[in-house]
Short mmCIF file of C-alpha atoms in Angstrom, two decimals:
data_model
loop_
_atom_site.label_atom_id
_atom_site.label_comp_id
_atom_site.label_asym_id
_atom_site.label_seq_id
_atom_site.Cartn_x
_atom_site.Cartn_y
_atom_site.Cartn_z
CA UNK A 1 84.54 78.91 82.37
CA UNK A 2 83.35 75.65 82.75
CA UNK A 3 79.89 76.42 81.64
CA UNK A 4 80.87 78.34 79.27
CA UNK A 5 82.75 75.09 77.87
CA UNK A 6 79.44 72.94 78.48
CA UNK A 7 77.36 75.12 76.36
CA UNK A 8 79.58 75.11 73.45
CA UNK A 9 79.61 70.93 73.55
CA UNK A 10 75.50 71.51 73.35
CA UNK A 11 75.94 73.84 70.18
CA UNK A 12 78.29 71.41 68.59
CA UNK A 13 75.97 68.60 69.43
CA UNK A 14 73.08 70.04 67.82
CA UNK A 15 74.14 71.45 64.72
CA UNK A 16 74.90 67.51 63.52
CA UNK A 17 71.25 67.68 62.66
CA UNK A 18 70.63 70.81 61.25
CA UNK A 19 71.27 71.81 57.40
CA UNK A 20 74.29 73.23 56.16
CA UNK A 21 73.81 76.73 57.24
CA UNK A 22 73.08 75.86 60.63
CA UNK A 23 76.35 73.88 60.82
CA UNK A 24 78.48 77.19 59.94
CA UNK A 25 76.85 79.26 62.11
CA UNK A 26 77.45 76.65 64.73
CA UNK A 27 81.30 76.51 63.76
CA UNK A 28 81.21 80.43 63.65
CA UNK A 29 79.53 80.39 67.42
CA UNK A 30 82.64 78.07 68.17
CA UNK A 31 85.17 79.59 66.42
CA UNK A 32 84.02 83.10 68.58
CA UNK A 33 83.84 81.26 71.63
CA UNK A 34 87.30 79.95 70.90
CA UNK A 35 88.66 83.53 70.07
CA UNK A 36 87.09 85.08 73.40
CA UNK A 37 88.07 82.39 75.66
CA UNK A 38 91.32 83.09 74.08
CA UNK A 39 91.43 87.37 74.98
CA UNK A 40 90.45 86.05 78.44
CA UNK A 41 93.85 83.95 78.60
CA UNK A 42 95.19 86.68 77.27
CA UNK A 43 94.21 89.07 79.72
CA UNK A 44 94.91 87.28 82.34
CA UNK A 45 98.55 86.75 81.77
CA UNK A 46 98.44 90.23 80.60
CA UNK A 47 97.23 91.33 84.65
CA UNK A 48 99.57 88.47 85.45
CA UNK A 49 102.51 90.26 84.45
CA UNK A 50 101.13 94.22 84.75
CA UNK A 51 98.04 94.55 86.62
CA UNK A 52 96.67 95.51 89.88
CA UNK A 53 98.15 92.20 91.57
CA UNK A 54 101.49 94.00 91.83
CA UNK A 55 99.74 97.11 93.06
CA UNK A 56 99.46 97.88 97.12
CA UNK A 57 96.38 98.20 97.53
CA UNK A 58 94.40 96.52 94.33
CA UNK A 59 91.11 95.80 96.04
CA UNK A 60 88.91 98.70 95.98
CA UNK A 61 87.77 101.47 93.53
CA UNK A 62 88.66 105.08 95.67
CA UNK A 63 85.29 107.35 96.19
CA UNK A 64 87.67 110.00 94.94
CA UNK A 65 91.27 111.12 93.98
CA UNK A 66 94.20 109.96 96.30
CA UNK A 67 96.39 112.69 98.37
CA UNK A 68 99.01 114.56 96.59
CA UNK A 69 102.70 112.91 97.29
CA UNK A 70 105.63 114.57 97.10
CA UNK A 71 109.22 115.45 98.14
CA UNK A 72 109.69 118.68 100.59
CA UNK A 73 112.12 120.63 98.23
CA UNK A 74 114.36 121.75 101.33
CA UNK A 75 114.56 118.10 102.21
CA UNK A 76 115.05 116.25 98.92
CA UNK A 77 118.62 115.89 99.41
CA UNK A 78 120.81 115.32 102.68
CA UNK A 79 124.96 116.44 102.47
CA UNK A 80 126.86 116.42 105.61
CA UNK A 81 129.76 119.01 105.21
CA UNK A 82 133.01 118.58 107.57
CA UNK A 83 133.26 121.73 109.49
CA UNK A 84 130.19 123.52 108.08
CA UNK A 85 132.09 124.36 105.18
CA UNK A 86 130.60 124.26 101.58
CA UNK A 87 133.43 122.56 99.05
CA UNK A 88 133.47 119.45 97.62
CA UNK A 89 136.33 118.17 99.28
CA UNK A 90 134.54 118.49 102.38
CA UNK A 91 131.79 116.41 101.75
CA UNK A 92 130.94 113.58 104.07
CA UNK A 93 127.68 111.03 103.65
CA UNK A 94 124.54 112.17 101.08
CA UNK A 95 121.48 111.52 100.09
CA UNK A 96 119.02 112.64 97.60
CA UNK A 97 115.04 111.40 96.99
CA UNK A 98 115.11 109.77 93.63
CA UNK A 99 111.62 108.95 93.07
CA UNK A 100 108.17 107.94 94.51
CA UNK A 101 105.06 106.24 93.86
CA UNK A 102 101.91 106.06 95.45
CA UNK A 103 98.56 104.31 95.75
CA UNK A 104 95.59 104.44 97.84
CA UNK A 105 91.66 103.25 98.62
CA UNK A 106 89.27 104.58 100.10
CA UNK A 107 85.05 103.97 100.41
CA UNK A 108 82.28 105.10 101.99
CA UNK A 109 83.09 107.01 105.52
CA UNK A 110 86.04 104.71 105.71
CA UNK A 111 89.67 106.74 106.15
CA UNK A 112 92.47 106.56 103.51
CA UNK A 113 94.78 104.07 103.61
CA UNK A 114 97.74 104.79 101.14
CA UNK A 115 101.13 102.92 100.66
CA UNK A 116 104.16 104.40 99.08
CA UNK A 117 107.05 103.70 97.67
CA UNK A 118 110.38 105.82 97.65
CA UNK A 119 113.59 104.99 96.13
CA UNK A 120 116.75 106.72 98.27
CA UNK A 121 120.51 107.14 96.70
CA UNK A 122 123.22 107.28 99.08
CA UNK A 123 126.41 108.72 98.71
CA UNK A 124 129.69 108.60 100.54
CA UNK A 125 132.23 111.52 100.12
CA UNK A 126 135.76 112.10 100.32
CA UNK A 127 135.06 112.77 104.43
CA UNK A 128 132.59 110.12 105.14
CA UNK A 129 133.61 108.36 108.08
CA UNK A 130 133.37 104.83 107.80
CA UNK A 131 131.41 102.71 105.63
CA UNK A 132 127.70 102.94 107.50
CA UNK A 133 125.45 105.35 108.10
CA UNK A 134 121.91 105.41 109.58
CA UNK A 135 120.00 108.19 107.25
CA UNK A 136 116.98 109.46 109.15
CA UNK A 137 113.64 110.64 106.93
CA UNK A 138 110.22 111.73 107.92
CA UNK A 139 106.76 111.34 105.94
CA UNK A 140 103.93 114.13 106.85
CA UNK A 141 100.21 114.42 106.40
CA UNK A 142 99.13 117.87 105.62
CA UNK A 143 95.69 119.20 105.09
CA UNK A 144 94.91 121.68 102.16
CA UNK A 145 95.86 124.81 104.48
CA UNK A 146 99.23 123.01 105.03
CA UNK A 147 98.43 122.42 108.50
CA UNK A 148 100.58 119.78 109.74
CA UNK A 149 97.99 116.24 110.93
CA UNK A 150 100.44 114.25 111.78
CA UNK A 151 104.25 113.26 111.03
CA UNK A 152 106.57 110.47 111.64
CA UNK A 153 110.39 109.40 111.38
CA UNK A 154 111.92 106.22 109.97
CA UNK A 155 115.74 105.33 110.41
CA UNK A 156 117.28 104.24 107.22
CA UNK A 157 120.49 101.93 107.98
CA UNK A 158 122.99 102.00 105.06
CA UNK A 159 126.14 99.87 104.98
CA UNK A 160 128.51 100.52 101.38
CA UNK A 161 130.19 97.87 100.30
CA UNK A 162 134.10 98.12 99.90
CA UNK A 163 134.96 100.60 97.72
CA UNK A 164 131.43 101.35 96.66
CA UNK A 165 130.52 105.37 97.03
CA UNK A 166 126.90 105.41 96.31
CA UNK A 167 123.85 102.71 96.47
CA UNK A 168 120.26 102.55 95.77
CA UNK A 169 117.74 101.65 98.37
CA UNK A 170 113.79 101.21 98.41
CA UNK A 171 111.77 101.56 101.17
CA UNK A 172 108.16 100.35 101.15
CA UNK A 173 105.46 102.01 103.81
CA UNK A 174 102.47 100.23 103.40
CA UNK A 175 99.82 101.62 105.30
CA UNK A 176 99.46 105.46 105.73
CA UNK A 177 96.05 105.96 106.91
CA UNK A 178 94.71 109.03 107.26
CA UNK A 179 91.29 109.82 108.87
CA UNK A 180 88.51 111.93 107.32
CA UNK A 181 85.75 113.90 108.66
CA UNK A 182 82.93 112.55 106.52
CA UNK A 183 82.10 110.94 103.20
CA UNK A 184 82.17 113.54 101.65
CA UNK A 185 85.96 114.15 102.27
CA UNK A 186 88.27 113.49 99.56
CA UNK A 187 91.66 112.48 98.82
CA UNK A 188 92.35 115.55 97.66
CA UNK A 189 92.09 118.03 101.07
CA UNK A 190 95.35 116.19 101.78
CA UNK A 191 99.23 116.16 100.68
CA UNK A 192 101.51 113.39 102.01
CA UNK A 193 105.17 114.84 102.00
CA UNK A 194 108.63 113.57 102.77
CA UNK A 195 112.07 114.33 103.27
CA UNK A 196 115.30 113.85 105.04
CA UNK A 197 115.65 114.75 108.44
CA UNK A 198 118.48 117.74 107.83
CA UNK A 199 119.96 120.23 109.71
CA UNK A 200 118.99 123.96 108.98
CA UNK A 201 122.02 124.66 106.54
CA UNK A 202 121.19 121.77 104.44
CA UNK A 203 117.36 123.06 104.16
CA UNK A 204 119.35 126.67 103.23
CA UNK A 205 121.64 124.75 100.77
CA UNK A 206 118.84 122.62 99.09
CA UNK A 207 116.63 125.79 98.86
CA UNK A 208 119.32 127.88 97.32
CA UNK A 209 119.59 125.32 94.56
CA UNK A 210 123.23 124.60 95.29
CA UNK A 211 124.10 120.90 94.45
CA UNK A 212 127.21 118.95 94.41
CA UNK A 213 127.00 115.37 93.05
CA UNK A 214 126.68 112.36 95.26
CA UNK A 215 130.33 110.91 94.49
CA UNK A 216 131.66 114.39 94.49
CA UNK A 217 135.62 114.19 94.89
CA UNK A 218 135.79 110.77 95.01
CA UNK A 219 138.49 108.98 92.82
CA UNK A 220 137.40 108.14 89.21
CA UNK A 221 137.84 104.53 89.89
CA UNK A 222 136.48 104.55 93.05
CA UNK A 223 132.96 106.67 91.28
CA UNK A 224 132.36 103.68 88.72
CA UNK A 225 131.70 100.79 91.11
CA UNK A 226 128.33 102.66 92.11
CA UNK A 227 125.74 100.13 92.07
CA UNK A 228 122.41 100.82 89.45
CA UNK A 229 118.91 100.82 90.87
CA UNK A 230 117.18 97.97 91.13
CA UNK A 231 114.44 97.44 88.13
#
């Protein structure tokens, strides 16, 4: 930029001694030089504020697509039920898989490395015990013949604030890498899944498509001091 600025103090310089013409074409030259240097300011607070910087990994440009990511439909949602039974009175501690995003790089033979993002809401029913709760989850690398590579579990602590029956939580895993044969190999021979660790009636429940909300039988008052996802 500082060149840039040099050069323009030569063009002003010279057009002292030129004709008329030559002295509007150097304003015009300025007045361009101006407007650009402005769009660059511009565009800078612009990536400021919305660009890559506040992506995880901003660095590279991928050799191909990233891996699919998604939620495990018979683990979206976790709902303990007191004495196996299905009603909503019985409901004790839930959770459901809100939302997740994704991002990865990848170059040459190097593997992928991808980070996600997932947000969690957490409920407490009318037979949660207590006001914590330690949610377990797992993420899974798959190949395109669903083939399991590799999987791992995460503990997800919870603590509800007095009188609160549901809150929001984010949980950031920044470096998934996952190996690949050659250079050829793209992002797209693999799916990254996750879900809650449940037991095998919730997995029959959530594949059924049975749902109960996640301040189910709670009292009214008690249901409105949920807190609101962070923005």
């Amino acid at each position: 930029m500082r060149r840039l600025l040099i050069c323009a103090a030569a063009l002003a310089v010279a057009a002292t001694s030129l004709p008329t013409l030559a002295e509007a074409q150097g304003r015009g030259r300025q007045d361009q030089q101006r407007q650009q240097e402005e769009e660059a300011a511009k565009k800078r607070k612009r990536d400021a504020e919305w660009g890559n910087r506040q992506s995880p990994l901003p660095q590279l440009r991928n050799a191909g697509p990233c891996p699919f990511v998604k939620t495990l439909y018979d683990a979206a949602r976790y709902i303990e039920f007191k004495d196996g039974r299905e009603a909503s009175a019985n409901v004790g501690f839930t959770g459901e898989i809100q939302g997740i995003s994704a991002g990865c790089e990848y170059k040459d033979d190097e593997p992928i490395e991808l980070a996600m993002e997932v947000l969690f809401e957490l409920g407490r029913g009318p037979q949660a015990e207590g006001r914590s709760k330690t949610f377990r989850y797992w993420v899974a690398v798959t190949d395109r013949n669903r083939s399991v590579l590799a999987k791992e579990y995460f503990s997800l602590p919870v603590t509800f604030k007095e009188g609160e029956d549901r809150t929001f939580v984010r949980e950031n895993l920044n470096r998934i890498v996952i190996p690949r044969a050659e250079m050829t190999t793209s992002g797209s021979n693999f799916e990254v899944l996750i879900g809650f660790d449940v037991t095998p009636q919730m997995a029959a429940f959530n594949r059924e498509g049975k749902r109960f909300r996640l301040n189910v039988g709670a009292p009214t008052e008690t249901a409105q001091t949920g807190t609101a996802p962070p923005q």
